[in-house]
Coordinates of C-alpha atoms in Angstrom, one line a residue:
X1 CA -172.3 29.4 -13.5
X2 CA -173.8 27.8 -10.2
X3 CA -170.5 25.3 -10.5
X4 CA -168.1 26.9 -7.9
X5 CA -165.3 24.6 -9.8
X6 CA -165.9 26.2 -12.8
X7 CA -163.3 29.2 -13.7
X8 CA -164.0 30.2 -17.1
X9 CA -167.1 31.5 -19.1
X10 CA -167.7 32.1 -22.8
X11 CA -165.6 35.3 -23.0
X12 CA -162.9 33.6 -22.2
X13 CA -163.4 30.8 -24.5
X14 CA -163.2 33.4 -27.2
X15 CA -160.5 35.4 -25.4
X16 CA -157.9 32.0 -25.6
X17 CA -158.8 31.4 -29.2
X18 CA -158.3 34.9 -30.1
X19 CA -154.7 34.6 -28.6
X20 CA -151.8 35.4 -30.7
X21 CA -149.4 32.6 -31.4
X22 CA -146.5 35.3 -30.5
X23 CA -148.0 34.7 -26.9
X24 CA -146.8 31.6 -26.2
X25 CA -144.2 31.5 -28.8
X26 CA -140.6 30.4 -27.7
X27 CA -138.6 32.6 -26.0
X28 CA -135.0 31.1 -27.1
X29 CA -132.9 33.7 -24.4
X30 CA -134.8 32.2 -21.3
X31 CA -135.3 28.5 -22.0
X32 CA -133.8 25.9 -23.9
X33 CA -136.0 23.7 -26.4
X34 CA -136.0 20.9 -23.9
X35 CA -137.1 23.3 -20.9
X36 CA -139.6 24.6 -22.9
X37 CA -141.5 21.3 -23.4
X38 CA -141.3 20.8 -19.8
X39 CA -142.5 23.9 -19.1
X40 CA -145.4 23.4 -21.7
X41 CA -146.1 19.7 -20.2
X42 CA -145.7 20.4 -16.2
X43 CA -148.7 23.3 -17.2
X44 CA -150.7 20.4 -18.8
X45 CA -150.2 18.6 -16.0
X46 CA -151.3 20.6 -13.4
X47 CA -154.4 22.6 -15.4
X48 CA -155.8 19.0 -16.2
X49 CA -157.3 18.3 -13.0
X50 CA -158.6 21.9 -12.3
X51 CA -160.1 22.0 -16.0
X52 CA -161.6 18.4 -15.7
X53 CA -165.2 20.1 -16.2
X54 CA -164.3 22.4 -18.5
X55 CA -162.7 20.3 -21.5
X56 CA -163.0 22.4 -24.2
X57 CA -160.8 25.0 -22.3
X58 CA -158.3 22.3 -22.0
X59 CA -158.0 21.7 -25.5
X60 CA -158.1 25.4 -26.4
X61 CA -155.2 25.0 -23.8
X62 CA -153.2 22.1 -24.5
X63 CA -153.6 23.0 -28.8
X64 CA -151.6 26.6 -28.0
X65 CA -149.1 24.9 -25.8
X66 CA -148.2 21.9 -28.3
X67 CA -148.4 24.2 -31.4
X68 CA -146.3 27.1 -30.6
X69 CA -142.9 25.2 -29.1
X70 CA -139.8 25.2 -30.4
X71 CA -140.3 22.5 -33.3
X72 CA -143.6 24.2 -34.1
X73 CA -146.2 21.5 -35.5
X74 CA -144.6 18.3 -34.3
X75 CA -144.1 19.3 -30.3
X76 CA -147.8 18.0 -30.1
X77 CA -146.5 14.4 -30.1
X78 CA -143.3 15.6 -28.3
X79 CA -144.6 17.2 -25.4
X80 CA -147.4 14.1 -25.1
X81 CA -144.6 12.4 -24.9
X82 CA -142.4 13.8 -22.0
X83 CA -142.9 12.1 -19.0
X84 CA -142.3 14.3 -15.7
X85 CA -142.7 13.7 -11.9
X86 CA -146.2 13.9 -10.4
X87 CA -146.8 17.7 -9.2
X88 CA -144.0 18.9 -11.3
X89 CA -144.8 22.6 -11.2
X90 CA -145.6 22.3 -7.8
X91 CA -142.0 21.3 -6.9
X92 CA -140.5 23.9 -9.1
X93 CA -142.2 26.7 -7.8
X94 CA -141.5 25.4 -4.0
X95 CA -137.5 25.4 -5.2
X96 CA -138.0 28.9 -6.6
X97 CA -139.0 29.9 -3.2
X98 CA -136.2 28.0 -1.0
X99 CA -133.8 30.1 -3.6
X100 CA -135.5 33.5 -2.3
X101 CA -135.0 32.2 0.8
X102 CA -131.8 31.3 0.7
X103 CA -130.8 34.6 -1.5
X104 CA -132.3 37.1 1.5
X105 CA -130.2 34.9 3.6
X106 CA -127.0 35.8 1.8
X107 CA -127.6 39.4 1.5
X108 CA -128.0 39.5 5.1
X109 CA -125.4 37.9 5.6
X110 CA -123.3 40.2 3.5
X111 CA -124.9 43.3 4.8
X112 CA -123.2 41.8 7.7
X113 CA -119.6 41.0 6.6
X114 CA -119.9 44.7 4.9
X115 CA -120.7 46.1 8.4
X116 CA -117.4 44.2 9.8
X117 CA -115.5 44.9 6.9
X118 CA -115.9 48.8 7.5
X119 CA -115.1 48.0 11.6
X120 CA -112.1 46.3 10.1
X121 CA -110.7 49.0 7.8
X122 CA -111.6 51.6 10.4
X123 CA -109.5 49.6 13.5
X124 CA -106.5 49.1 11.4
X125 CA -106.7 52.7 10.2
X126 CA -106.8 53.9 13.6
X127 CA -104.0 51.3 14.8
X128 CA -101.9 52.3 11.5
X129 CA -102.8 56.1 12.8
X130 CA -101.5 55.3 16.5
X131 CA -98.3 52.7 15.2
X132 CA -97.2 53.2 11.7
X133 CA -94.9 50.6 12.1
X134 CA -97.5 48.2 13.3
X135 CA -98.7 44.8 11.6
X136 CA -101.7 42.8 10.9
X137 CA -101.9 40.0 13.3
X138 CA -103.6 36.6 13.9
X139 CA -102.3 36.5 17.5
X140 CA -104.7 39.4 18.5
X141 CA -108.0 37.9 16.8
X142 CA -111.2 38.4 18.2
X143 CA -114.2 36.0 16.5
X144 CA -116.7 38.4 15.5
X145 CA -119.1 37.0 13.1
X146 CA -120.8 33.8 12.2
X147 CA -119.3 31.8 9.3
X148 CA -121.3 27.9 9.4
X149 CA -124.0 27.3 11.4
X150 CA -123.9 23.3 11.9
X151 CA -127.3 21.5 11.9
X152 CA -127.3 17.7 11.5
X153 CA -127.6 17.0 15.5
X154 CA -130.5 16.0 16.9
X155 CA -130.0 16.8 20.4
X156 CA -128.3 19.5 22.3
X157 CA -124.7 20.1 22.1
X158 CA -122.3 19.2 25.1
X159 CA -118.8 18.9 23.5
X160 CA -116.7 20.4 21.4
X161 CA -112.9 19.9 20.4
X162 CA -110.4 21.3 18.0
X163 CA -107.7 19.3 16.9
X164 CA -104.6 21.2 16.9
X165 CA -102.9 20.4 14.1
X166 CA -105.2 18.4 11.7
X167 CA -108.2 20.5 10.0
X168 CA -110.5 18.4 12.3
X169 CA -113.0 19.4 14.7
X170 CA -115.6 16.8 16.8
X171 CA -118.7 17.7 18.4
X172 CA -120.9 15.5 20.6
X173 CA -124.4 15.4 21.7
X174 CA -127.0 14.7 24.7
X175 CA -128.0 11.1 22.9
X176 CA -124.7 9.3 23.1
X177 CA -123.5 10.6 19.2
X178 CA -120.0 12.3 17.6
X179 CA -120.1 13.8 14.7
X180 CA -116.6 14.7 12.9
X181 CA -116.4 17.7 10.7
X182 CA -113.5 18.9 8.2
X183 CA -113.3 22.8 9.0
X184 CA -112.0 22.8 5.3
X185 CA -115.2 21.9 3.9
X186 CA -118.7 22.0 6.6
X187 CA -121.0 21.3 4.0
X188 CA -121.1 17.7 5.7
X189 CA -119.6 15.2 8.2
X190 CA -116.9 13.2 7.5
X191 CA -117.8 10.5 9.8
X192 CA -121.4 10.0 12.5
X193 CA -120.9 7.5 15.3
X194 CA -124.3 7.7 16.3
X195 CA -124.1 5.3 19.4
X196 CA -120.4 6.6 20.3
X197 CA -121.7 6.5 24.2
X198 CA -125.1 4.9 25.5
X199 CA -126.2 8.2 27.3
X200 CA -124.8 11.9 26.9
X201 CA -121.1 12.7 25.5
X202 CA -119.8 15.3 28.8
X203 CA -116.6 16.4 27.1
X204 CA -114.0 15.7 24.3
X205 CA -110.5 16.3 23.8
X206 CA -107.8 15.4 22.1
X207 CA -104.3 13.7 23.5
X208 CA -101.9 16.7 23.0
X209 CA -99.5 15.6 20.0
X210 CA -101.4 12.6 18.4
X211 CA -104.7 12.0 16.5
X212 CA -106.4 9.9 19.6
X213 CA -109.8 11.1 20.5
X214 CA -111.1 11.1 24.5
X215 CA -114.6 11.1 25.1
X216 CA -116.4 11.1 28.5
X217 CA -120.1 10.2 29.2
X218 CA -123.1 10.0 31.6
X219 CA -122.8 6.2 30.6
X220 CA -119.7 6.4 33.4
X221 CA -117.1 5.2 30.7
X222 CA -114.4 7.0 28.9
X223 CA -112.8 6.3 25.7
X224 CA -110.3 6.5 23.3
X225 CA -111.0 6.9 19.4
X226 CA -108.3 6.9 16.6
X227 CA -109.2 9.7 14.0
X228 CA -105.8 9.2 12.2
X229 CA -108.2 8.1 9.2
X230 CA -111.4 9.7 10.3
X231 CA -113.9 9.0 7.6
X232 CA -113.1 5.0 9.1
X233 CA -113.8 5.3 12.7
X234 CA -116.2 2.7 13.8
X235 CA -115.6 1.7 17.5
X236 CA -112.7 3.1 20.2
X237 CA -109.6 1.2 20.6
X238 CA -109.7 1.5 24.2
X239 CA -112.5 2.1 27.0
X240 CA -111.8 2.9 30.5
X241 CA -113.9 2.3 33.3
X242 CA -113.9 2.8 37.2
X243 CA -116.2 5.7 38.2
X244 CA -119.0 5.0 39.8
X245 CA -121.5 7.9 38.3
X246 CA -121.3 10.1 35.6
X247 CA -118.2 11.2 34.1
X248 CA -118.7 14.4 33.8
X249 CA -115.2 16.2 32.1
X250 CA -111.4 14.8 31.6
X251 CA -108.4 16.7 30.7
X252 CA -105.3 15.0 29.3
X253 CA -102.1 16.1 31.0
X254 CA -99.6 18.6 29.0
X255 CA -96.6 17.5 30.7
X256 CA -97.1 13.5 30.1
X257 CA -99.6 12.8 27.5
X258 CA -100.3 9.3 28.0
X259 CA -101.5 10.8 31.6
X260 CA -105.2 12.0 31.9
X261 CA -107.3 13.1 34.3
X262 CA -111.3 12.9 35.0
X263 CA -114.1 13.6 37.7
X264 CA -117.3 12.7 38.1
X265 CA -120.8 12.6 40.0
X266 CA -119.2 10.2 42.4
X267 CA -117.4 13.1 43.9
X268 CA -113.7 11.7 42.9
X269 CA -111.0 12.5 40.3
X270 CA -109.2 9.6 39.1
X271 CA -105.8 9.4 37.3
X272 CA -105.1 7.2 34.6
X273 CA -102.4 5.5 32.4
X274 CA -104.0 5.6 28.7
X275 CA -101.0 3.3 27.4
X276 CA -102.5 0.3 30.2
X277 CA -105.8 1.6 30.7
X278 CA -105.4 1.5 34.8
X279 CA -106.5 4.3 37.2
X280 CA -103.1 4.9 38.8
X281 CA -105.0 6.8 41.7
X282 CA -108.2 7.5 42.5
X283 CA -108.3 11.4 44.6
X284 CA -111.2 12.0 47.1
X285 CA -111.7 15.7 46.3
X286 CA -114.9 17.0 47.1
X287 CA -118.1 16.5 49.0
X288 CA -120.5 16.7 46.2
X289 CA -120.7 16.2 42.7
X290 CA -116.7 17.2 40.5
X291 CA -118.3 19.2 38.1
X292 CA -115.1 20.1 35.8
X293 CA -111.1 19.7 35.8
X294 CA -108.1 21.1 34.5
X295 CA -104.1 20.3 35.1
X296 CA -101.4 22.3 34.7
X297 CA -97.8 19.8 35.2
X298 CA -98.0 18.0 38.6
X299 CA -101.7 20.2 39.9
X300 CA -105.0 19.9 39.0
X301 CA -107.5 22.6 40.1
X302 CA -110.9 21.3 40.2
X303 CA -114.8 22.4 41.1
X304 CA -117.7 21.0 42.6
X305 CA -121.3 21.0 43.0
X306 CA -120.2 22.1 46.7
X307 CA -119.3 25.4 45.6
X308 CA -115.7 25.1 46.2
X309 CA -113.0 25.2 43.9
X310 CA -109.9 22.6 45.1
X311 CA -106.1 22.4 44.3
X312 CA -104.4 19.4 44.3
X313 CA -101.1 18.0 43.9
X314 CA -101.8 14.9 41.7
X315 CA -98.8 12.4 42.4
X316 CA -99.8 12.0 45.5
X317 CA -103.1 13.0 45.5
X318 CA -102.9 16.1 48.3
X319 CA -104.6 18.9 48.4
X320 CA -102.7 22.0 49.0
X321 CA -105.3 25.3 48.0
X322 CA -108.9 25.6 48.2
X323 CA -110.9 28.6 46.6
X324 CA -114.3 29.7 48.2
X325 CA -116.6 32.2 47.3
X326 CA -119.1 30.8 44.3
X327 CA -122.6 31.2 46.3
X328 CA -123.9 27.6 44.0
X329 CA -122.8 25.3 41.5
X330 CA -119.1 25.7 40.1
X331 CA -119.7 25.3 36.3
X332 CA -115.9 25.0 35.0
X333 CA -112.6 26.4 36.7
X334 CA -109.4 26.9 34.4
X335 CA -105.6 27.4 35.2
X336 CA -104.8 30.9 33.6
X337 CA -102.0 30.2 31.2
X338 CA -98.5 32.3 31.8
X339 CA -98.8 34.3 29.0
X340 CA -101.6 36.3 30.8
X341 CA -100.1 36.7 33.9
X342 CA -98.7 39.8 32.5
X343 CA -102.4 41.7 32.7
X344 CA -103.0 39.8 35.7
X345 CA -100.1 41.1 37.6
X346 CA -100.3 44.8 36.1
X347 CA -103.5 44.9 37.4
X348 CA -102.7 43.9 40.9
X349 CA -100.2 46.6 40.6
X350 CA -102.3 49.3 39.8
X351 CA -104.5 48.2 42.5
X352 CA -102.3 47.9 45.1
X353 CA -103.3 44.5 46.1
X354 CA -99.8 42.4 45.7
X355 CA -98.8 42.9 42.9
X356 CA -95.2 43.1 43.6
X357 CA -93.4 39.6 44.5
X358 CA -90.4 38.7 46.1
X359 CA -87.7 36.9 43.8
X360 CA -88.4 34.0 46.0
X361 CA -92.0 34.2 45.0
X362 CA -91.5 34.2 41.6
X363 CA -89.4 31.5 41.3
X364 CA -92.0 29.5 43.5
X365 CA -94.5 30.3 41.1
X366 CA -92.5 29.6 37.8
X367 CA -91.8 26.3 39.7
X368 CA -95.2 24.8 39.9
X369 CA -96.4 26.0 36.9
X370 CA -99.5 28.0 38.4
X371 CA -100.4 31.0 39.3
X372 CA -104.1 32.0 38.7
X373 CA -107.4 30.4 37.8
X374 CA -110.9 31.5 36.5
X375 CA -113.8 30.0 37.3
X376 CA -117.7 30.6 36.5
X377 CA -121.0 29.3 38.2
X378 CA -124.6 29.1 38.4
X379 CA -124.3 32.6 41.0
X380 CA -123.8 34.2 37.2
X381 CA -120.4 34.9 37.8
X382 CA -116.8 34.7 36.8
X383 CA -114.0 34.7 39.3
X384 CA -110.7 35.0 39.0
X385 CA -108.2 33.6 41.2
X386 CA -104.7 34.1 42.7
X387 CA -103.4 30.6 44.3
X388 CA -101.5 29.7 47.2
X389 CA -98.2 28.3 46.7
X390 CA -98.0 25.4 48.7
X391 CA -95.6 24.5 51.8
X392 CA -92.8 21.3 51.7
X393 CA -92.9 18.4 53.6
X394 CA -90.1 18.4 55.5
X395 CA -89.1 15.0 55.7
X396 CA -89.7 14.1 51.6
X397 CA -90.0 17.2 50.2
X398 CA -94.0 16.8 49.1
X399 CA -96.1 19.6 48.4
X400 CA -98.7 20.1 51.3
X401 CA -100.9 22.9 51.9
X402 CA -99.7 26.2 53.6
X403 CA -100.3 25.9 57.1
X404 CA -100.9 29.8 57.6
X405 CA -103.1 30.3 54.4
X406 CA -104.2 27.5 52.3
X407 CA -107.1 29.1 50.6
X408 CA -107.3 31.7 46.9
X409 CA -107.8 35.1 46.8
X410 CA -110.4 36.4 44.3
X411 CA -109.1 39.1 42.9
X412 CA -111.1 40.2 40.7
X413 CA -115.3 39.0 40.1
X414 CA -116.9 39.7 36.5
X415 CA -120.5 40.4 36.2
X416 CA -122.6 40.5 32.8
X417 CA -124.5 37.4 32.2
X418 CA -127.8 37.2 32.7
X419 CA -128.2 33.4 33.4
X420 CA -125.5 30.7 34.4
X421 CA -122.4 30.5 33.3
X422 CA -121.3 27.5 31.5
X423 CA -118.2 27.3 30.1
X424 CA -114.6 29.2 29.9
X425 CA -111.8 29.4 27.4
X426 CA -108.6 31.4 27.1
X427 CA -107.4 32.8 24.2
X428 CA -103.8 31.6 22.9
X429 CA -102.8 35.1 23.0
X430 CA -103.5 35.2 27.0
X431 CA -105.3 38.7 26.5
X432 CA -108.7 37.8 26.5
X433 CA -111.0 35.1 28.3
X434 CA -113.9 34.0 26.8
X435 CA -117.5 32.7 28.5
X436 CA -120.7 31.0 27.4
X437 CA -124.0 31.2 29.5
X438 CA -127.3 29.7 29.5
X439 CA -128.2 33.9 28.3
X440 CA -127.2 32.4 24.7
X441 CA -124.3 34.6 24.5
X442 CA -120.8 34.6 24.3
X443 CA -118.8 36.9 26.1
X444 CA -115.3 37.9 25.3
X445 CA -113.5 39.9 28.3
X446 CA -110.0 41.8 28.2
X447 CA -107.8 40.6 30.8
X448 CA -105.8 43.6 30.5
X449 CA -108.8 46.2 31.5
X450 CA -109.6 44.6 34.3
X451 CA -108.9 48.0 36.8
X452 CA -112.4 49.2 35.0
X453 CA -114.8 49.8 37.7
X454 CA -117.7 47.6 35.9
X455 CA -115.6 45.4 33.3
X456 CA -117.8 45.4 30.7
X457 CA -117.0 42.2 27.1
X458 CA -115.3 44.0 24.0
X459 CA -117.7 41.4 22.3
X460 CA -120.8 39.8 22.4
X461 CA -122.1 37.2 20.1
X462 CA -125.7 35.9 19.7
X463 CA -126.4 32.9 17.1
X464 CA -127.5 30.6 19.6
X465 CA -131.4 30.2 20.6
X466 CA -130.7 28.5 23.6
X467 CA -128.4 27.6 26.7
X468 CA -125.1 27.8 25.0
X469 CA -123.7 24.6 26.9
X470 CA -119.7 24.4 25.5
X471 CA -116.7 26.5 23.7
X472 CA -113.9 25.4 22.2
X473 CA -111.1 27.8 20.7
X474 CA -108.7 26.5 18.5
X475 CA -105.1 25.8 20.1
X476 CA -102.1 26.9 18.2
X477 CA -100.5 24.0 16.2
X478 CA -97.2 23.3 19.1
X479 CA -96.0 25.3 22.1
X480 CA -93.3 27.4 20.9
X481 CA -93.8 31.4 20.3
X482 CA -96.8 32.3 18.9
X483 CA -96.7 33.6 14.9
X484 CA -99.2 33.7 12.4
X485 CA -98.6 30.3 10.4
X486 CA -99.0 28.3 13.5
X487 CA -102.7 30.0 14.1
X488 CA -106.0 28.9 13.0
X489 CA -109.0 31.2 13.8
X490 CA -111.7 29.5 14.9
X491 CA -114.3 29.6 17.9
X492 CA -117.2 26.8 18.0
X493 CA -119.9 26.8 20.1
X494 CA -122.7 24.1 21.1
X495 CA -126.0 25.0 22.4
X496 CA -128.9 23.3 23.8
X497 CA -130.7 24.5 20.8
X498 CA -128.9 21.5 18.6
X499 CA -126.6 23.5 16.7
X500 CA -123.1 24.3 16.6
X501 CA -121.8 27.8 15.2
X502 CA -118.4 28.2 13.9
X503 CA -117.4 31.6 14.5
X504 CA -114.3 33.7 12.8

């Protein structure tokens, strides 16, 4: 017994011959013959090595496990027979684990859904309570829980779009890659273009109406990729170049869509004709660094490294409003949509600050197709924005800026992230406003309780275990009044932590 490999002494010997042949007889309402065998065999295989000094244990062994099968007699010869992979229980029992795994996994996530189905029942019983008339809508979804968490990227996230229309979503990484996903099916990609850009993919978006792809990238080009068959996409049909450092966001214009607009480290925004490929003009915007962009018919609002947030009309390149008050970096700035100038201007109202215009004023406003903005920075906060309306040249009727007040008026300064923020997107309903930060949350704010002393998110979500870099909500599938069969709910989210979450 001085032999520490040895595992088995005389009693047991006697105890294994003694064994009745009911013990290891077949149990036909858990295996099949054939798993039997294999089950018989992979045991052979793996005792053989540990029992290598203790042979007559082995036979005692391998005699019960050959004799007592299915076919009785002859599975001595059959099991001898069956060939299996090296380490074959091994593997089996590692797979038997990964299905625990996976199985507490599912019940927490249904202990979850359970939790917001019973939030569910008891919101619509309260709104059925309050309205009985009222109806279920998609228009007033808020995401709430996490349906896919995406893993096949190998660096962190940095952008994210939704096509509008098609089932299609794209999201892009820190190495230069786009991966395209059906939000149909998520088990995996329908297409990797692992060397889409030589350095890190800034933004994506698609042109408004089509199936053409726009990508952006710390390699300073920007291009243009057909997903009109997806699953084929090898190389773009069209790259633009110009800028001078990175390229760090582009938006494609709503009014003209073969217009798009992008800015960059070189401190300019440059406008250009996708249908030629030539920057039509090239604006001078800010001192430092044009950190992100958005346009909104003939205006772009943009923001900068310089802490300033700038209007400008783009035909002819003049800046007419300038928004000050971020105390660092301006992450992202976003026209407000019409359909929330509604809470907006209800709670200007109730403040007292403005809230009532002029007919003149309102007309000005529905003319130039802005009226608010929100921004988000590095300071931790979110801003939001009323614009100046911009003077006329006299002689040709150009915008220019107001000569007796050219600059934005905060009205109203969000605080509840911890760390940066990083990105902002609106809901298609125009209600609520929605934020990620470098705190890994996402925020989701209601536009309409802004007159709350300390505005605090009707939702937070956590998935993330990093910097949650980019959003992207989906759009509606065209422009005309909202309804149920033209929305898709679905939030995505990238983070620094190589995973994107699809949220519903």
């Amino acid at each position: 017994m001085g032999d520490n490999r040895r595992i088995f002494s005389e009693g047991h010997v006697s105890v294994l011959r003694s064994l009745p042949s009911s013990f290891l007889s077949h149990k036909a309402n858990l295996l099949s013959p054939r798993q039997l065998l294999e089950l018989n065999a992979s045991i052979l295989q793996y005792l053989k090595p540990i029992l290598k000094s203790e042979p007559e244990i082995y036979s005692i062994l391998e005699s019960r496990l050959t004799n007592h099968g299915p076919h009785g007699a002859n599975d001595e010869q059959i099991t001898k027979s069956i060939e299996i992979p090296e380490n074959y229980l091994q593997k089996k029992w590692t797979t038997v684990l990964r299905l625990q795994r996976n199985i507490q996994e599912l019940e927490m996530k249904n202990k979850a859904l359970e939790g917001r189905n019973k939030e569910i029942v008891e919101m619509l019983d309260n709104e059925v309570k309050a309205n009985p008339h009222c109806s279920i809508s998609k228009i007033n979804w808020i995401p709430s829980f996490l349906k896919s968490s995406l893993r096949f990227h190998t660096s962190p996230i940095t952008a994210i779009a939704i096509h509008s229309f098609n089932p299609y979503i794209v999201t892009a990484s820190q190495d230069g890659m786009m991966v395209i996903w059906n939000l149909l099916d998520l088990s995996e990609p329908v297409n990797q273009l692992k060397n889409a850009h030589s350095k890190s993919i800034n933004m994506v978006t698609f042109q408004k109406g089509t199936s053409y792809l726009i990508s952006c990238s710390s390699d300073q080009f920007i291009k243009v990729w057909d997903l009109s068959t997806p699953d084929d996409v090898r190389i773009p049909i069209k790259s633009l170049t110009g800028h001078e450092h990175i390229v760090s966001a582009i938006s494609s214009s709503h009014k003209d869509p073969n217009i798009l607009f992008s800015c960059s480290r070189d401190k300019t925004i440059k406008v250009w004709d996708l249908q030629t490929g030539w920057a039509l003009r090239t604006i001078d915007a800010h001192s430092d660094w044009v950190r992100s962009i958005d346009s909104s018919g003939d205006y772009l609002i943009s923001c900068s490294s310089d802490t300033s947030i700038r209007l400008t009309h783009w035909p002819t390149g003049t800046g007419v409003g300038l928004c000050l008050g971020h105390k660092q970096v301006v992450e992202d700035v976003k026209f407000i949509p019409k359909n929330s100038n509604e809470y907006l201007d209800a709670f200007l109202a109730k403040t007292g600050n403005k809230g009532t215009l002029s007919s003149e004023q309102k007309t000005e406003y529905s003319q130039v197709g802005y009226k608010y903005a929100v921004s988000c920075g590095r300071d931790k906060l979110i801003k939001i924005w009323k614009l100046p309306l911009p003077d006329y040249n006299t002689l040709n009727g150009s915008p220019m800026a107001n000569s007796l007040n050219p600059y934005g008026e905060c009205i109203k300064e969000i605080k509840g992230h911890a760390s940066w923020v990083r990105c902002l997107q609106i809901h298609y309903n125009g209600r609520y406003l929605i934020s990620s930060s470098d705190d890994q949350t996402i925020k989701i704010w209601d536009l309409s309780k802004l007159d709350e002393e300390e505005v605090k998110p009707v939702k937070s979500l956590q998935g993330h275990q990093s910097f949650v870099n980019t959003i992207a909500i989906s759009s509606p599938t065209d422009d005309g009044e909202l309804s149920d069969d033209k929305i898709r709910c679905y939030l995505v989210s990238g983070g620094a932590d190589n995973v994107v979450n699809v949220w519903a």
